[in-house]
Amino acid sequence: MNKNDHITPVILSGGSGTRLWPVSTDEQPKQFLNLTGPLSMFQMTLERCLDPDLFELPIIVGGAKHAALAEQQMEEIGARTAAHILEPCARNTAPAIALAALACENRQSTMLVMPSDHVIQNVPAFLNAVQQSLPLAKARWLVTFGIKPDGPETGYGYIQQGEAIFGSTNSFAAKDFVEKPNHENAEKMLGNGGYHWNAGIFLFRADTYLEALGEYAPEMLEAAQNAMDKARRDENQIKPDEASFAQAPSDSIDYAIMEKAEKVAVTPINPGWSDVGSWDSLFEISSSDDHSNVISGDVLVIDAKDNLIHANGLEVTAFGVSDLIVVASGNKVMIMPRGQSQNVKKIVTQRQKID
């Protein structure tokens, strides 16, 4: 591949991840946990973009409080970075991506923006879709990747595809962005076809993104530029100025840019993707025993089936139960029926009131 076709990965690692409480906490959010195997999801995201024939060194954008944890995990797998940008405060994805775009030495660099807390089981299929979409990104399109839905999921946003883009093998103009629907509307969209889950993965040139910010979110661009102009640098760590960055409106890239810009494309993919956004979704993507139990840690199950049991720091034994989520971490234990893990946030809120 020509050097000019190399892609700069941008890995967003600033999430706090309370939906997998009590294992995921503000001190160690889910992207840094080994929930699906020997590596954390942050490490798996890094490994996805190690091929030097395709990728430049990645730019990491994450919270300053997790800097040491992120760098420890990078060191464990021997991953090097072009820059590690430490957000001084959380302002959502659009300003975070602006920091990365401003950090690109070549503003014509194509950036592959990925959350660090997702699982992609078929990495070759994903990378093939990225390479197929590269000409569009180089032609100043803002490309997003849509996941093929396998059911009327209400926890994701959706992207509706429009007309096929001339000259592209598998990409379409994005016709509409739909916020998280109710079950009835999700079923209608699946019935109509042409709708994809919004995975929050993007491919575009740095200058294309910055120009879009200048048009649709100029205050955000100005705040990010000021923060980077006044940033402190220590080897490959970049610490944007907090007072300047705090002036950026807090907004997602979807709201700030993708729903407003004209040249937005969607490339449908089906690479075994999961945002591991709940204990139920972890159950769905994990290997199970002969009785469909997903177990992790010091767990003994007897005459039990269809359970997810995660033990960290405690011995857990389950007898004669089914369809439960049991999570033990340190001195915290959570038990709920499977299918109810969307209520973890309620539990966390109630616990905070008690504490």
Short mmCIF file of C-alpha atoms in Angstrom, two decimals:
data_model
loop_
_atom_site.label_atom_id
_atom_site.label_comp_id
_atom_site.label_asym_id
_atom_site.label_seq_id
_atom_site.Cartn_x
_atom_site.Cartn_y
_atom_site.Cartn_z
CA MET A 1 0.00 0.00 0.00
CA ASN A 2 1.20 3.49 -0.84
CA LYS A 3 2.42 5.45 2.21
CA ASN A 4 -0.18 8.13 1.41
CA ASP A 5 -2.91 5.51 1.80
CA HIS A 6 -1.87 4.63 5.35
CA ILE A 7 -4.56 5.20 7.96
CA THR A 8 -4.12 6.91 11.33
CA PRO A 9 -6.14 5.02 13.97
CA VAL A 10 -7.81 7.22 16.57
CA ILE A 11 -8.85 5.26 19.66
CA LEU A 12 -11.31 6.91 22.03
CA SER A 13 -10.79 5.57 25.55
CA GLY A 14 -12.47 8.19 27.72
CA GLY A 15 -15.68 6.36 28.67
CA SER A 16 -16.60 5.70 32.29
CA GLY A 17 -18.77 2.60 31.69
CA THR A 18 -21.26 2.13 34.55
CA ARG A 19 -23.47 -0.38 32.70
CA LEU A 20 -21.17 -3.25 33.70
CA TRP A 21 -21.14 -2.38 37.42
CA PRO A 22 -19.91 -3.63 39.83
CA VAL A 23 -16.90 -4.79 37.78
CA SER A 24 -16.66 -1.65 35.64
CA THR A 25 -16.08 1.43 37.77
CA ASP A 26 -15.01 5.01 37.26
CA GLU A 27 -11.50 4.04 38.39
CA GLN A 28 -11.31 1.07 35.95
CA PRO A 29 -13.97 1.34 33.24
CA LYS A 30 -14.97 -1.52 30.98
CA GLN A 31 -12.50 -0.80 28.14
CA PHE A 32 -9.63 -1.70 30.49
CA LEU A 33 -11.19 -4.94 31.77
CA ASN A 34 -10.47 -8.48 30.56
CA LEU A 35 -14.12 -9.43 30.09
CA THR A 36 -13.94 -11.48 26.90
CA GLY A 37 -10.50 -13.11 27.10
CA PRO A 38 -6.88 -12.51 28.14
CA LEU A 39 -6.80 -8.98 26.72
CA SER A 40 -8.87 -5.93 27.60
CA MET A 41 -11.09 -4.39 24.93
CA PHE A 42 -8.69 -1.43 24.81
CA GLN A 43 -5.83 -3.82 24.03
CA MET A 44 -7.90 -5.65 21.42
CA THR A 45 -8.68 -2.33 19.73
CA LEU A 46 -4.97 -1.52 19.62
CA GLU A 47 -4.15 -4.93 18.16
CA ARG A 48 -6.76 -4.36 15.44
CA CYS A 49 -4.59 -1.63 13.95
CA LEU A 50 -1.02 -2.92 14.31
CA ASP A 51 -0.45 -3.80 10.63
CA PRO A 52 2.29 -1.36 9.51
CA ASP A 53 1.35 -1.90 5.86
CA LEU A 54 -2.08 -0.38 6.54
CA PHE A 55 -1.77 1.80 9.63
CA GLU A 56 0.34 4.60 11.04
CA LEU A 57 0.91 4.63 14.80
CA PRO A 58 -2.37 5.30 16.63
CA ILE A 59 -3.51 8.42 18.43
CA ILE A 60 -5.13 7.66 21.79
CA VAL A 61 -7.63 10.12 23.26
CA GLY A 62 -8.58 9.38 26.86
CA GLY A 63 -9.14 10.81 30.29
CA ALA A 64 -6.16 12.09 32.21
CA LYS A 65 -7.18 9.99 35.24
CA HIS A 66 -6.73 6.76 33.25
CA ALA A 67 -3.42 7.72 31.59
CA ALA A 68 -1.24 5.39 33.69
CA LEU A 69 -3.65 2.47 33.26
CA ALA A 70 -3.83 2.98 29.48
CA GLU A 71 -0.06 3.20 29.14
CA GLN A 72 0.45 0.10 31.29
CA GLN A 73 -1.88 -1.86 29.01
CA MET A 74 -0.14 -0.50 25.90
CA GLU A 75 3.19 -1.63 27.31
CA GLU A 76 1.83 -5.12 28.05
CA ILE A 77 1.20 -5.76 24.34
CA GLY A 78 4.13 -3.72 23.02
CA ALA A 79 1.93 -1.10 21.35
CA ARG A 80 3.48 2.25 20.43
CA THR A 81 1.54 5.44 19.80
CA ALA A 82 1.98 8.62 17.81
CA ALA A 83 0.31 10.60 20.59
CA HIS A 84 -1.58 10.02 23.82
CA ILE A 85 -3.94 12.95 24.27
CA LEU A 86 -5.13 13.36 27.85
CA GLU A 87 -8.52 15.06 27.95
CA PRO A 88 -8.57 17.46 30.92
CA CYS A 89 -12.37 17.12 31.12
CA ALA A 90 -15.02 15.07 29.35
CA ARG A 91 -16.70 16.91 26.46
CA ASN A 92 -18.09 13.94 24.47
CA THR A 93 -16.87 12.48 21.19
CA ALA A 94 -16.96 15.44 18.78
CA PRO A 95 -14.40 17.58 20.71
CA ALA A 96 -12.29 14.50 21.49
CA ILE A 97 -12.00 13.68 17.80
CA ALA A 98 -11.16 17.32 17.08
CA LEU A 99 -8.14 17.04 19.39
CA ALA A 100 -6.95 14.00 17.43
CA ALA A 101 -7.46 15.71 14.06
CA LEU A 102 -5.46 18.71 15.26
CA ALA A 103 -2.69 16.38 16.43
CA CYS A 104 -2.23 14.92 12.92
CA GLU A 105 0.97 16.29 11.42
CA ASN A 106 -0.50 15.79 7.96
CA ARG A 107 -4.00 17.26 7.91
CA GLN A 108 -4.82 15.12 4.87
CA SER A 109 -4.32 11.99 6.98
CA THR A 110 -7.24 9.58 6.93
CA MET A 111 -8.38 8.81 10.47
CA LEU A 112 -10.14 5.61 11.53
CA VAL A 113 -12.01 6.57 14.70
CA MET A 114 -12.90 3.67 16.99
CA PRO A 115 -14.29 3.38 20.51
CA SER A 116 -11.99 1.32 22.72
CA ASP A 117 -14.76 -0.66 24.44
CA HIS A 118 -16.20 -2.67 21.55
CA VAL A 119 -15.59 -6.24 20.41
CA ILE A 120 -15.08 -7.16 16.74
CA GLN A 121 -14.82 -10.91 16.27
CA ASN A 122 -14.06 -10.95 12.52
CA VAL A 123 -11.23 -8.42 12.27
CA PRO A 124 -10.28 -9.29 8.63
CA ALA A 125 -13.86 -8.55 7.49
CA PHE A 126 -13.79 -5.24 9.35
CA LEU A 127 -10.42 -4.20 7.91
CA ASN A 128 -11.56 -5.18 4.41
CA ALA A 129 -14.56 -2.84 4.76
CA VAL A 130 -12.25 -0.06 5.98
CA GLN A 131 -9.97 -0.49 2.95
CA GLN A 132 -12.95 -0.52 0.59
CA SER A 133 -14.15 2.75 2.14
CA LEU A 134 -10.75 4.46 1.97
CA PRO A 135 -11.27 6.01 -1.51
CA LEU A 136 -14.48 7.65 -0.26
CA ALA A 137 -12.73 9.13 2.76
CA LYS A 138 -9.90 10.42 0.57
CA ALA A 139 -12.57 12.02 -1.66
CA ARG A 140 -13.76 14.07 1.34
CA TRP A 141 -16.69 11.90 2.42
CA LEU A 142 -17.38 11.39 6.13
CA VAL A 143 -17.78 7.60 6.32
CA THR A 144 -19.55 5.77 9.11
CA PHE A 145 -19.88 2.00 9.47
CA GLY A 146 -23.33 0.48 9.96
CA ILE A 147 -23.74 -2.90 11.64
CA LYS A 148 -26.23 -5.38 10.18
CA PRO A 149 -29.03 -5.66 12.81
CA ASP A 150 -29.88 -9.11 14.11
CA GLY A 151 -33.01 -7.98 15.94
CA PRO A 152 -35.12 -4.93 16.89
CA GLU A 153 -32.56 -3.56 19.35
CA THR A 154 -33.72 -0.45 21.19
CA GLY A 155 -30.38 0.36 22.80
CA TYR A 156 -28.66 1.56 19.61
CA GLY A 157 -29.11 4.41 17.20
CA TYR A 158 -29.75 3.50 13.56
CA ILE A 159 -28.51 4.79 10.21
CA GLN A 160 -30.76 4.64 7.15
CA GLN A 161 -28.95 4.11 3.88
CA GLY A 162 -29.91 6.09 0.78
CA GLU A 163 -28.66 5.78 -2.77
CA ALA A 164 -25.54 3.78 -3.63
CA ILE A 165 -22.53 6.04 -4.12
CA PHE A 166 -21.27 6.00 -7.69
CA GLY A 167 -18.01 4.11 -8.03
CA SER A 168 -18.23 2.56 -4.56
CA THR A 169 -18.53 -1.20 -4.15
CA ASN A 170 -20.45 -1.27 -0.88
CA SER A 171 -21.24 2.22 0.44
CA PHE A 172 -24.34 4.36 0.40
CA ALA A 173 -25.23 7.96 1.08
CA ALA A 174 -26.52 8.20 4.65
CA LYS A 175 -30.16 9.22 4.38
CA ASP A 176 -31.08 9.58 8.05
CA PHE A 177 -29.82 9.06 11.59
CA VAL A 178 -32.44 7.65 13.95
CA GLU A 179 -32.07 7.93 17.71
CA LYS A 180 -32.66 4.89 19.93
CA PRO A 181 -36.17 3.77 18.87
CA ASN A 182 -38.90 2.05 20.85
CA HIS A 183 -39.50 -1.63 20.10
CA GLU A 184 -42.34 -0.99 17.65
CA ASN A 185 -40.32 1.45 15.55
CA ALA A 186 -37.27 -0.81 15.63
CA GLU A 187 -39.36 -3.66 14.24
CA LYS A 188 -40.71 -1.37 11.50
CA MET A 189 -37.21 -0.34 10.48
CA LEU A 190 -36.04 -3.94 10.27
CA GLY A 191 -39.11 -4.78 8.22
CA ASN A 192 -38.45 -1.92 5.80
CA GLY A 193 -34.77 -2.81 5.41
CA GLY A 194 -31.88 -0.48 4.72
CA TYR A 195 -31.30 0.39 8.39
CA HIS A 196 -28.09 -0.35 10.27
CA TRP A 197 -26.96 -0.05 13.87
CA ASN A 198 -24.76 2.97 14.49
CA ALA A 199 -21.49 1.56 15.86
CA GLY A 200 -19.76 4.91 16.33
CA ILE A 201 -16.88 3.95 14.01
CA PHE A 202 -15.80 6.53 11.42
CA LEU A 203 -13.33 7.05 8.58
CA PHE A 204 -12.47 10.51 7.23
CA ARG A 205 -9.63 12.89 6.54
CA ALA A 206 -8.53 15.10 9.41
CA ASP A 207 -9.01 18.26 7.35
CA THR A 208 -12.48 17.14 6.22
CA TYR A 209 -13.55 16.75 9.83
CA LEU A 210 -12.06 20.06 10.94
CA GLU A 211 -13.73 21.89 8.06
CA ALA A 212 -17.07 20.32 9.01
CA LEU A 213 -16.53 21.46 12.60
CA GLY A 214 -15.79 24.97 11.36
CA GLU A 215 -19.09 24.99 9.48
CA TYR A 216 -21.42 23.26 11.95
CA ALA A 217 -19.73 23.68 15.36
CA PRO A 218 -17.32 26.65 15.17
CA GLU A 219 -17.24 27.20 18.95
CA MET A 220 -16.14 23.59 19.40
CA LEU A 221 -13.37 23.96 16.82
CA GLU A 222 -12.13 27.18 18.39
CA ALA A 223 -12.05 25.65 21.88
CA ALA A 224 -10.17 22.58 20.65
CA GLN A 225 -7.67 24.69 18.71
CA ASN A 226 -7.02 26.92 21.71
CA ALA A 227 -6.63 23.87 23.97
CA MET A 228 -4.07 22.32 21.61
CA ASP A 229 -2.22 25.61 21.05
CA LYS A 230 -1.72 25.91 24.81
CA ALA A 231 -1.15 22.19 25.41
CA ARG A 232 1.72 20.84 27.46
CA ARG A 233 3.74 18.08 25.82
CA ASP A 234 5.77 15.38 27.54
CA GLU A 235 7.29 12.92 25.06
CA ASN A 236 4.23 11.55 23.24
CA GLN A 237 1.73 12.73 25.88
CA ILE A 238 -0.29 15.81 24.95
CA LYS A 239 -2.16 17.63 27.72
CA PRO A 240 -4.60 20.15 26.22
CA ASP A 241 -5.28 23.32 28.19
CA GLU A 242 -8.19 22.64 30.53
CA ALA A 243 -9.71 26.14 30.63
CA SER A 244 -9.77 26.29 26.82
CA PHE A 245 -11.13 22.77 26.30
CA ALA A 246 -13.85 23.28 28.89
CA GLN A 247 -15.30 25.97 26.60
CA ALA A 248 -16.12 23.35 23.95
CA PRO A 249 -19.82 22.43 23.79
CA SER A 250 -20.25 18.84 24.97
CA ASP A 251 -21.69 16.97 22.00
CA SER A 252 -21.39 13.68 20.14
CA ILE A 253 -20.01 13.53 16.62
CA ASP A 254 -23.41 12.32 15.40
CA TYR A 255 -25.29 15.37 16.69
CA ALA A 256 -22.56 17.91 15.97
CA ILE A 257 -21.50 16.78 12.49
CA MET A 258 -22.82 13.56 10.96
CA GLU A 259 -26.52 14.48 11.08
CA LYS A 260 -25.81 17.87 9.45
CA ALA A 261 -23.05 17.35 6.89
CA GLU A 262 -23.86 16.68 3.23
CA LYS A 263 -21.24 14.15 2.14
CA VAL A 264 -21.91 11.41 4.71
CA ALA A 265 -21.61 7.77 3.67
CA VAL A 266 -22.51 4.53 5.41
CA THR A 267 -20.67 1.27 4.74
CA PRO A 268 -22.67 -1.75 5.98
CA ILE A 269 -20.58 -4.39 7.77
CA ASN A 270 -21.25 -7.57 9.71
CA PRO A 271 -17.98 -8.38 11.52
CA GLY A 272 -19.33 -9.93 14.71
CA TRP A 273 -19.58 -6.56 16.47
CA SER A 274 -20.76 -5.88 20.01
CA ASP A 275 -20.49 -2.79 22.15
CA VAL A 276 -20.61 -5.07 25.24
CA GLY A 277 -22.99 -2.50 26.61
CA SER A 278 -24.57 -4.73 29.24
CA TRP A 279 -24.19 -8.03 31.06
CA ASP A 280 -26.81 -9.46 28.71
CA SER A 281 -24.76 -8.52 25.64
CA LEU A 282 -21.65 -10.07 27.25
CA PHE A 283 -23.67 -13.28 27.73
CA GLU A 284 -24.60 -13.26 24.04
CA ILE A 285 -21.02 -13.04 22.73
CA SER A 286 -19.30 -15.31 25.29
CA SER A 287 -18.53 -19.02 25.15
CA SER A 288 -20.74 -21.13 27.39
CA ASP A 289 -20.64 -24.57 29.01
CA ASP A 290 -22.80 -27.55 28.05
CA HIS A 291 -25.74 -26.02 29.95
CA SER A 292 -25.44 -22.54 28.40
CA ASN A 293 -23.83 -21.03 31.48
CA VAL A 294 -21.28 -18.27 30.88
CA ILE A 295 -18.90 -18.39 33.83
CA SER A 296 -15.78 -16.46 34.76
CA GLY A 297 -13.62 -16.77 37.86
CA ASP A 298 -13.99 -19.17 40.80
CA VAL A 299 -17.48 -20.45 39.93
CA LEU A 300 -19.13 -23.84 40.49
CA VAL A 301 -22.50 -24.53 38.86
CA ILE A 302 -24.64 -27.58 39.68
CA ASP A 303 -27.93 -28.34 37.90
CA ALA A 304 -27.93 -24.75 36.67
CA LYS A 305 -28.46 -23.44 33.14
CA ASP A 306 -28.56 -20.25 31.06
CA ASN A 307 -26.79 -18.12 33.68
CA LEU A 308 -24.03 -15.55 33.49
CA ILE A 309 -21.87 -15.78 36.62
CA HIS A 310 -18.79 -13.59 37.01
CA ALA A 311 -16.68 -13.95 40.15
CA ASN A 312 -13.74 -11.71 41.02
CA GLY A 313 -12.47 -12.05 44.57
CA LEU A 314 -15.22 -14.41 45.78
CA GLU A 315 -16.10 -18.09 45.44
CA VAL A 316 -19.54 -18.38 43.83
CA THR A 317 -21.61 -21.57 43.76
CA ALA A 318 -24.98 -21.79 42.00
CA PHE A 319 -27.35 -24.72 42.41
CA GLY A 320 -30.62 -25.30 40.56
CA VAL A 321 -31.03 -21.79 39.16
CA SER A 322 -31.51 -20.53 35.62
CA ASP A 323 -31.59 -17.29 33.64
CA LEU A 324 -29.72 -15.26 36.23
CA ILE A 325 -26.95 -12.69 36.10
CA VAL A 326 -24.69 -13.01 39.15
CA VAL A 327 -21.73 -10.65 39.35
CA ALA A 328 -19.36 -10.63 42.33
CA SER A 329 -16.50 -8.15 42.45
CA GLY A 330 -14.55 -7.46 45.64
CA ASN A 331 -17.15 -6.89 48.34
CA LYS A 332 -20.00 -6.18 45.91
CA VAL A 333 -22.50 -8.73 44.60
CA MET A 334 -25.29 -8.07 42.10
CA ILE A 335 -28.03 -10.56 41.22
CA MET A 336 -30.76 -9.99 38.63
CA PRO A 337 -32.77 -11.93 36.02
CA ARG A 338 -31.18 -12.21 32.60
CA GLY A 339 -32.79 -9.74 30.24
CA GLN A 340 -32.89 -7.03 32.92
CA SER A 341 -29.33 -5.71 32.79
CA GLN A 342 -30.49 -2.40 31.34
CA ASN A 343 -31.49 -1.66 34.94
CA VAL A 344 -27.90 -1.65 36.22
CA LYS A 345 -27.86 2.15 35.99
CA LYS A 346 -30.84 2.25 38.37
CA ILE A 347 -28.92 0.08 40.80
CA VAL A 348 -25.85 2.32 40.60
CA THR A 349 -28.00 5.41 41.17
CA GLN A 350 -29.69 3.89 44.20
CA ARG A 351 -26.35 2.71 45.61
CA GLN A 352 -24.91 6.20 45.26
CA LYS A 353 -27.82 7.57 47.28
CA ILE A 354 -27.18 5.03 50.05
CA ASP A 355 -23.43 5.59 50.06
#
